[in-house]
Tab-separated table of C-alpha atoms in Angstrom:
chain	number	residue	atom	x	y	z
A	4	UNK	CA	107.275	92.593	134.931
A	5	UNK	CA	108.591	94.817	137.632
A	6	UNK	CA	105.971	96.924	140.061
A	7	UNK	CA	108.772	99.824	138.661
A	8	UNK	CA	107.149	100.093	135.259
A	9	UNK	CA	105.464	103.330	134.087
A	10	UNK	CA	103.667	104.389	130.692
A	11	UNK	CA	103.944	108.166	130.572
A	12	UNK	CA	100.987	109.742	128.026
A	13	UNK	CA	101.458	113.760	128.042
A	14	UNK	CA	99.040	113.587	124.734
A	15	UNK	CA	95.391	111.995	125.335
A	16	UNK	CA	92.978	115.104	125.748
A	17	UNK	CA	91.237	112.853	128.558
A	18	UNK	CA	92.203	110.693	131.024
A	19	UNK	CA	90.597	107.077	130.194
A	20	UNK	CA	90.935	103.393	131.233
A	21	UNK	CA	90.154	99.836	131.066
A	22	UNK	CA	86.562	101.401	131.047
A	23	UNK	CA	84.913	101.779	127.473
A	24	UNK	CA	83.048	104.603	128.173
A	25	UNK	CA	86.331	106.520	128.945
A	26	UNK	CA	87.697	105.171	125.703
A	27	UNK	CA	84.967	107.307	123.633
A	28	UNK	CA	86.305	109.794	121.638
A	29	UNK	CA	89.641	108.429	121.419
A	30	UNK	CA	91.798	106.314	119.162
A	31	UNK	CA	93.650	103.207	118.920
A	32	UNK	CA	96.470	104.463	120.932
A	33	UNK	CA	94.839	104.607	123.894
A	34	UNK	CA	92.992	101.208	123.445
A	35	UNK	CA	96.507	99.698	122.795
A	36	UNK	CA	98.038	101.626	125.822
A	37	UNK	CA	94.962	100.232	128.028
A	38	UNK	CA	95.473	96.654	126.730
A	39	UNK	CA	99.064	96.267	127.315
A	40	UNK	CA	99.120	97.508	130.652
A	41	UNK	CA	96.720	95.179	131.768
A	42	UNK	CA	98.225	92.438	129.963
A	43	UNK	CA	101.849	93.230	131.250
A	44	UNK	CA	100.277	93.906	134.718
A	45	UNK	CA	102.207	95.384	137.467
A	46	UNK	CA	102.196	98.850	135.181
A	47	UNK	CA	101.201	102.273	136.323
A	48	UNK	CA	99.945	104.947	133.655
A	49	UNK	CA	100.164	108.109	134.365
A	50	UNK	CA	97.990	110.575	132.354
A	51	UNK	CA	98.739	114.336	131.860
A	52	UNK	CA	95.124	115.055	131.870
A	53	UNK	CA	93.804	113.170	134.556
A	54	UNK	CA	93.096	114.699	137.518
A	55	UNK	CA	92.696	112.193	139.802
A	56	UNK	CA	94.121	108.432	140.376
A	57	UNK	CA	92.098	105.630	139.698
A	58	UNK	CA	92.268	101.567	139.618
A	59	UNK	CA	90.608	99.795	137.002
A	60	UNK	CA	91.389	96.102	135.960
A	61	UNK	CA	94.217	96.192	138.140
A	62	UNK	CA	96.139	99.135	136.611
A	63	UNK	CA	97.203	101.768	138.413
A	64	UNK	CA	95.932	105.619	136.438
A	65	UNK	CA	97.780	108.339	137.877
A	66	UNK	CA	98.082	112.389	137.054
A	67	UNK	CA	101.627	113.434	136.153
A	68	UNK	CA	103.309	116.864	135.073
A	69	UNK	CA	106.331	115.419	133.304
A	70	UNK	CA	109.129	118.572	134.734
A	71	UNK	CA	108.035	116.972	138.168
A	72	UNK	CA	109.343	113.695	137.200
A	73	UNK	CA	107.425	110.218	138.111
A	74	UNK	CA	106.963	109.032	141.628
A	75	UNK	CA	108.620	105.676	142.827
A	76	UNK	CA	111.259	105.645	141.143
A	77	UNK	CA	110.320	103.521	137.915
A	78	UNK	CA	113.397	101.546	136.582
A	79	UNK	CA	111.323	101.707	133.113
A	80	UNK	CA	109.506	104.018	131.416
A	81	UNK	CA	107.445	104.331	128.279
A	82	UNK	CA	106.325	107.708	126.632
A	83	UNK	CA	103.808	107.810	124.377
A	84	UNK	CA	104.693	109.729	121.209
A	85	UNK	CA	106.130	112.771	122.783
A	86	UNK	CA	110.160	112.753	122.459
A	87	UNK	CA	110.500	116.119	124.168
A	88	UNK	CA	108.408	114.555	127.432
A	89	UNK	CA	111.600	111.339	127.204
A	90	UNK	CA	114.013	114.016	127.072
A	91	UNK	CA	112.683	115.917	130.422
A	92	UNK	CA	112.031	112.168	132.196
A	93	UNK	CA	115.458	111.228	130.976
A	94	UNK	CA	116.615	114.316	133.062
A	95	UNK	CA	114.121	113.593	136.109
A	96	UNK	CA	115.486	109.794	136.192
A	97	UNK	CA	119.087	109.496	134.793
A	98	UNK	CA	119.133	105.665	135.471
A	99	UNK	CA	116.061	104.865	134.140
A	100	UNK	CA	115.546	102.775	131.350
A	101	UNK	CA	113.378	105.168	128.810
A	102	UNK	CA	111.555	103.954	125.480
A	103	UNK	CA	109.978	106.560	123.162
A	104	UNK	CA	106.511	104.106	121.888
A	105	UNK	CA	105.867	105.860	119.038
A	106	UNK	CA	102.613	106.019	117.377
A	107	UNK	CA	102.242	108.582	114.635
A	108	UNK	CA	104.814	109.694	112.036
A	109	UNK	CA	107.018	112.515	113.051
A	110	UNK	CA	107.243	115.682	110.921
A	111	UNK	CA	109.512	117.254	108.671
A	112	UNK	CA	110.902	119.667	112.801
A	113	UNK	CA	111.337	116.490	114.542
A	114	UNK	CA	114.087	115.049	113.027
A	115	UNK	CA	116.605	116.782	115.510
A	116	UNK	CA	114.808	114.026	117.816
A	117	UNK	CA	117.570	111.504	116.080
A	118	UNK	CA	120.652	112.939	117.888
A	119	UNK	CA	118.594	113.862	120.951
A	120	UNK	CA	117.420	110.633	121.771
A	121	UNK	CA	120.401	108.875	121.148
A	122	UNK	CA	122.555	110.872	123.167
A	123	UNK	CA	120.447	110.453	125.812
A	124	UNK	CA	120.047	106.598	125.261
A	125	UNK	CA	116.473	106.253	124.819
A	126	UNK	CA	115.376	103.555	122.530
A	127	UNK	CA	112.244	103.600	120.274
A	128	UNK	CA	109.522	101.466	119.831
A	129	UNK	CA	107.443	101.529	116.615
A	130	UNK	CA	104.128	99.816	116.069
A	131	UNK	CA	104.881	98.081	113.074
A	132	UNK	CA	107.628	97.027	111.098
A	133	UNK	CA	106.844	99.391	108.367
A	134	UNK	CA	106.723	102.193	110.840
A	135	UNK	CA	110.037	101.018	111.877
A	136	UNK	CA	111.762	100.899	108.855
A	137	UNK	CA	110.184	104.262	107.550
A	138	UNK	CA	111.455	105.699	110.586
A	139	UNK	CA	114.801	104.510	110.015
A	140	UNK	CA	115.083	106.061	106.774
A	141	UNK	CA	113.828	109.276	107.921
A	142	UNK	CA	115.892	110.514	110.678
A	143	UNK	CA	119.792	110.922	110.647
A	144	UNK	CA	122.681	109.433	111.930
A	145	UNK	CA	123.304	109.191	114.651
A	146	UNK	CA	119.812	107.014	115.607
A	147	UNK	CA	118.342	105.425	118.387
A	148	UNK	CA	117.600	101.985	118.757
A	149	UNK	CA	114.734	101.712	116.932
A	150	UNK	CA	112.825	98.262	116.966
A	151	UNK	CA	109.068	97.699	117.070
A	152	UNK	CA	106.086	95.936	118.385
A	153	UNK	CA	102.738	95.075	116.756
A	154	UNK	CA	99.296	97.067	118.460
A	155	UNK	CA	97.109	94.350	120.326
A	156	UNK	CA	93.504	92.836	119.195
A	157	UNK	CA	90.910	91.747	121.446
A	158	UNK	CA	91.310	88.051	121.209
A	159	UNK	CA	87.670	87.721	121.651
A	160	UNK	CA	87.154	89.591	118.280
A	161	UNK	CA	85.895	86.498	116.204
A	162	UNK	CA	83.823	86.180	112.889
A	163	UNK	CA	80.231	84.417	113.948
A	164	UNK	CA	77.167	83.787	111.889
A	165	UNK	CA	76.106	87.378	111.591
A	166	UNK	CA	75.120	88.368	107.622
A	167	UNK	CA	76.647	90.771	106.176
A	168	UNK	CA	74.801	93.062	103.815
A	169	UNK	CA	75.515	93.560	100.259
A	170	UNK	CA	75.201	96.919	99.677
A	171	UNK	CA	77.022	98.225	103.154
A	172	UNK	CA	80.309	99.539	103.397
A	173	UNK	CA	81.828	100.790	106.666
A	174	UNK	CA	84.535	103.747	107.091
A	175	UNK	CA	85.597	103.776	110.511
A	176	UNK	CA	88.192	105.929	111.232
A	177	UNK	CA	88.652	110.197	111.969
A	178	UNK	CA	87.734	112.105	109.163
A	179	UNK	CA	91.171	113.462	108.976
A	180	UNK	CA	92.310	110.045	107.389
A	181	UNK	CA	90.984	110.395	103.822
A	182	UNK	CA	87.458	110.689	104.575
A	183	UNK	CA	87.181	113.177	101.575
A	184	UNK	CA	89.380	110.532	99.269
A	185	UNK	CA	87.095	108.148	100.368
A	186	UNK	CA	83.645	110.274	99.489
A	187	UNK	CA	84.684	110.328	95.826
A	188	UNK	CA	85.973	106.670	95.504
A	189	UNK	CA	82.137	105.909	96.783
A	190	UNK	CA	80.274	108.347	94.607
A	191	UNK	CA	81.758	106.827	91.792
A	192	UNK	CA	81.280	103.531	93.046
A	193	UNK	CA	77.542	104.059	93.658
A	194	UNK	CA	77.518	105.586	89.870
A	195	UNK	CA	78.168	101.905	89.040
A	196	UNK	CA	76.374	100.102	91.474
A	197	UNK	CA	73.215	102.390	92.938
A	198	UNK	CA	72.481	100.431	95.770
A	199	UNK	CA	75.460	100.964	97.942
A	200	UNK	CA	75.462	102.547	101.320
A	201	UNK	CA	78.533	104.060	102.835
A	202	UNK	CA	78.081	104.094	106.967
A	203	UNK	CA	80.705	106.302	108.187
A	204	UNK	CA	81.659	105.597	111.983
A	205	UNK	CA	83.717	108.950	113.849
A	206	UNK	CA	85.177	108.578	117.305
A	207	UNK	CA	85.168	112.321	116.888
A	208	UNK	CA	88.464	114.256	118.353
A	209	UNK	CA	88.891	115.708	114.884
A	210	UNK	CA	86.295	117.590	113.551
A	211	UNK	CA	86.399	117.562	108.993
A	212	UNK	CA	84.554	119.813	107.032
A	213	UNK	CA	84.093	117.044	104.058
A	214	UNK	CA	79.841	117.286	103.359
A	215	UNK	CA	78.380	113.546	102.466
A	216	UNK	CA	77.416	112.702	99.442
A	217	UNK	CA	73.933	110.628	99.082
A	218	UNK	CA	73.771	107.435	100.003
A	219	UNK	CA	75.949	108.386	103.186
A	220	UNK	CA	74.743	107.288	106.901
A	221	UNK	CA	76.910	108.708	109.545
A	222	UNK	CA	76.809	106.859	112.876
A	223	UNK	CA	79.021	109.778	114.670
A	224	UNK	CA	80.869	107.696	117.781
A	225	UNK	CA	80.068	104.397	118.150
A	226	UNK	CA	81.455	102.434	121.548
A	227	UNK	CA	83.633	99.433	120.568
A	228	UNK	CA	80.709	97.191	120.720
A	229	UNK	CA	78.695	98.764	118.644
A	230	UNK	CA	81.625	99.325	116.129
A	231	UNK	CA	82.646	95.866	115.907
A	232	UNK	CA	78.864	94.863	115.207
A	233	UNK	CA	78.671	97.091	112.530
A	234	UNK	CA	82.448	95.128	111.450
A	235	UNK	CA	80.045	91.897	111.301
A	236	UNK	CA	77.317	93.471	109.153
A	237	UNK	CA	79.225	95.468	106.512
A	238	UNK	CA	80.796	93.680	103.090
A	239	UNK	CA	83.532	95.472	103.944
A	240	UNK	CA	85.730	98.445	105.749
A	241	UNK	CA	86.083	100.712	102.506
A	242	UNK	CA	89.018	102.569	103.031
A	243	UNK	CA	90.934	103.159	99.588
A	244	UNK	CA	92.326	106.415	100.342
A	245	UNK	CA	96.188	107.345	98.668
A	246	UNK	CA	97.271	109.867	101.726
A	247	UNK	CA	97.136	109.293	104.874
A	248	UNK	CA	99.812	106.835	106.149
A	249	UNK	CA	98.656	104.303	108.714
A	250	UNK	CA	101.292	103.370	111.518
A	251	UNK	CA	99.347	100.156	112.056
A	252	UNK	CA	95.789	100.481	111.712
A	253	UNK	CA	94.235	99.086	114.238
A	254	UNK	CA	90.930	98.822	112.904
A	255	UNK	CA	91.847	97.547	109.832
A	256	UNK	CA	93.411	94.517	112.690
A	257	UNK	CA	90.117	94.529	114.367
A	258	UNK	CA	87.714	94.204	111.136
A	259	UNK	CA	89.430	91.508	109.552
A	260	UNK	CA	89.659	89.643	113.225
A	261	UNK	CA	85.798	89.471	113.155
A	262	UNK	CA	85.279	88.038	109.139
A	263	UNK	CA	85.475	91.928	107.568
A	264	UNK	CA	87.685	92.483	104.502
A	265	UNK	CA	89.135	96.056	104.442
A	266	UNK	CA	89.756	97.606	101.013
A	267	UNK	CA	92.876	99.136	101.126
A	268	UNK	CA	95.577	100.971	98.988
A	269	UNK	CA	98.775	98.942	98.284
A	270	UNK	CA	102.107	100.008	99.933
A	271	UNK	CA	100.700	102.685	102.096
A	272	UNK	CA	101.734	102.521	105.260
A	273	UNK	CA	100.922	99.609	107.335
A	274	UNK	CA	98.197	97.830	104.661
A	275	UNK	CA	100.122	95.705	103.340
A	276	UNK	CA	101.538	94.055	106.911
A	277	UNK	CA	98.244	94.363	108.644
A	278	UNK	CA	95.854	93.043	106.315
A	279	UNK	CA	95.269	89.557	106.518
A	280	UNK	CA	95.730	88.419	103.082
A	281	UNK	CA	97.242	90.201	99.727
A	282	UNK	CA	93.784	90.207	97.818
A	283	UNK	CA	92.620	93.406	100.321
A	284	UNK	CA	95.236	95.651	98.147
A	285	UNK	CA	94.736	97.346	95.044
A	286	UNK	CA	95.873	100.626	93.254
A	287	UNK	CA	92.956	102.907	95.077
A	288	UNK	CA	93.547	105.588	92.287
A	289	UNK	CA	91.712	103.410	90.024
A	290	UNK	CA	87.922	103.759	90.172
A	291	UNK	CA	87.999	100.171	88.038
A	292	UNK	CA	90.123	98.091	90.576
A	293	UNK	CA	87.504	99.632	93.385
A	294	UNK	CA	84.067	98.482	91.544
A	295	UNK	CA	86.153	95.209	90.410
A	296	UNK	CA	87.042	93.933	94.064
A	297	UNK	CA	83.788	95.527	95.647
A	298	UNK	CA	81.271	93.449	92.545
A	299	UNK	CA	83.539	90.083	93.224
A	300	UNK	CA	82.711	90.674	97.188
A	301	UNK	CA	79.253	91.144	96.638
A	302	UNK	CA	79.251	88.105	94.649
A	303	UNK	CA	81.028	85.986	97.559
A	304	UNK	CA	82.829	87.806	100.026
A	305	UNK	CA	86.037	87.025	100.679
A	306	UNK	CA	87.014	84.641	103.666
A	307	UNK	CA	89.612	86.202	106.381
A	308	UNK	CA	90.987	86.430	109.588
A	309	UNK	CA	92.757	88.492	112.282
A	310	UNK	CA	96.785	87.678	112.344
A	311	UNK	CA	97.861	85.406	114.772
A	312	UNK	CA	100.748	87.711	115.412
A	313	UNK	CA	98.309	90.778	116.701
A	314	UNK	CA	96.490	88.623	119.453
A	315	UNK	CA	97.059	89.694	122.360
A	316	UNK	CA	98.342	87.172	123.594
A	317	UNK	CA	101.546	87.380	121.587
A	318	UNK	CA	101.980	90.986	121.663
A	319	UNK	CA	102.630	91.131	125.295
A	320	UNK	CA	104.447	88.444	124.749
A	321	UNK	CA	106.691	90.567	122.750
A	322	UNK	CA	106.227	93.288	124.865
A	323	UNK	CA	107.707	90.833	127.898
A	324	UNK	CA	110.775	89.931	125.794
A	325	UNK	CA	111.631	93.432	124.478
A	326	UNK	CA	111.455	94.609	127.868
A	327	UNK	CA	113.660	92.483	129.640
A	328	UNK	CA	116.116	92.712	126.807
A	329	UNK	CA	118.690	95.434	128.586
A	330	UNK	CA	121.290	94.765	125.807
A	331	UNK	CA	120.772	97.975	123.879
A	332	UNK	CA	120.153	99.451	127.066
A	333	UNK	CA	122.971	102.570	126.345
A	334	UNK	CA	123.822	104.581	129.068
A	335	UNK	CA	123.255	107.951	128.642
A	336	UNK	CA	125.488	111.294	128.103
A	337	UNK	CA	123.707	113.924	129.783
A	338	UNK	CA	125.789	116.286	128.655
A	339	UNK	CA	124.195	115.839	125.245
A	340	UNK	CA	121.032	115.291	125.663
A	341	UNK	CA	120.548	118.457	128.351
């Protein structure tokens, strides 16, 4: 990697780092973006809501307004999520290489991005290969280059000797992603099996007005630590909600790197790449399939393991080989994309 590489995030509402504390309250796009800068090294991020520049595990954290353009002169830069902020940067640095890293699903009023970024020659880079190909068959022709790389785990994440309890489950996620769905799969669940507890981890930048039922213990934001010891403890990450569509999922990664099985719905999203093993997936609209896999676990849980694929290791790996791939490098008509 080049000293000439920037990520560009005009999205995070605060500036963070390699520094857990600055992580709280955030998501797993920001724990990726910290990750693969320091594992691609030689990166600078700049941060539209950081104030001041910082250094931490040899990263370089910078403030940026994105009209100003970037200084240095990158030869390659990465925008997180925001296709409008590659479109100015295209304009502030006409022979720069530019990748949109996309990390949510656009809506319904972005798919004008299609002809936009491929007039202006700026690739995309999903998180998953189900992102990927559900982003192919959303936006019109003409498209971008669209490939995709997976979202790093810690390769320390391991399963130890820890127990895990019985009658725990473990939502950890923002409310926004079928916490309510997920209160009514466990109150029928505890109908069945009265023992359950339901511990319900937030990182808290979305506030959801879903009340717990009983047998509910909300932990409110946890730091990583704590989260993944609460991963070792629980039978499981209960998360059989129908809605909201994962990108990738990194806790789902994360829990299943350290021994946890994650409950999930079949064919939504990412699930069905990211979990470890098929017998994770059922139909979640069926209260039947949910007691089913959740009495067999209780019984013996199941045995799993984080993908070798999602190390970290081999992510920036694949981060390393996409970037010095410049054959779908296009060059640009500004004429278009201005």
């Amino acid at each position: 990697m080049s000293a000439g590489t920037a990520i560009v995030d005009p999205l995070a509402p605060h500036a963070y780092s390699g520094r857990s504390e600055s992580l709280a309250g955030l998501g797993g796009t920001e724990a990726t973006v910290v990750r693969v800068a320091e594992g691609l090294g030689g990166v600078t991020v700049f941060q539209c809501a950081r104030r001041a520049p910082s250094v931490v595990n040899g990263v370089r954290y910078m403030p940026v307004v994105p009209r100003d353009g970037l200084p240095g002169a990158p030869g390659t830069i990465l925008v997180i999520s925001a296709w409008k902020v590659a479109l100015i940067l295209r304009r502030r640095h006409p022979g720069a290489r530019i990748l949109l890293w996309l990390h949510v699903v656009p809506g319904r009023h972005n798919r004008g991005m299609a002809g936009a970024l491929h007039a202006a020659g700026i690739e995309v880079v999903c998180v998953s290969a189900s992102h990927a190909r559900q982003l192919r068959a959303f936006l019109p022709h003409p498209q971008p280059v669209i490939r995709h790389v997976a979202n790093p785990i810690d390769p320390a994440l391991r399963p130890d000797d820890t127990p895990r309890d019985p009658n725990l489950l473990l939502f950890a996620s923002s409310p926004h992603k079928g916490l309510d769905e997920v209160y009514r799969a466990f109150s029928a669940l505890r109908a069945r099996i009265p023992g359950l507890r339901l511990a319900v981890a937030d990182p808290g930048y979305l506030r959801w007005n879903a009340g717990p039922p009983p047998g509910v213990l909300h932990l409110g934001r946890l730091a990583p630590e704590a989260l993944h010891q609460r991963m070792r403890r629980a039978l499981c990450l209960f998360y059989p909600q129908t809605r909201f569509v994962e990108t990738f999922g990194l806790v789902i990664a994360e829990a299943n790197a350290l021994g946890c099985p994650a409950l999930l719905h079949r064919g939504l999203g990412a699930n069905d790449e990211v979990a470890s093993d098929p017998g994770q997936l059922i139909d979640a609209t069926d209260p039947r399939q949910i007691a089913g896999r959740i009495a067999r676990w209780r019984l013996r849980p199941p045995s799993v393991a984080g993908r070798a694929e999602f190390r970290a290791d081999a992510v920036i790996a694949a981060w390393r080989d996409l970037l010095s791939d410049t054959a779908t490098h296009a060059t640009p008509d500004m004429r278009r994309a201005s």
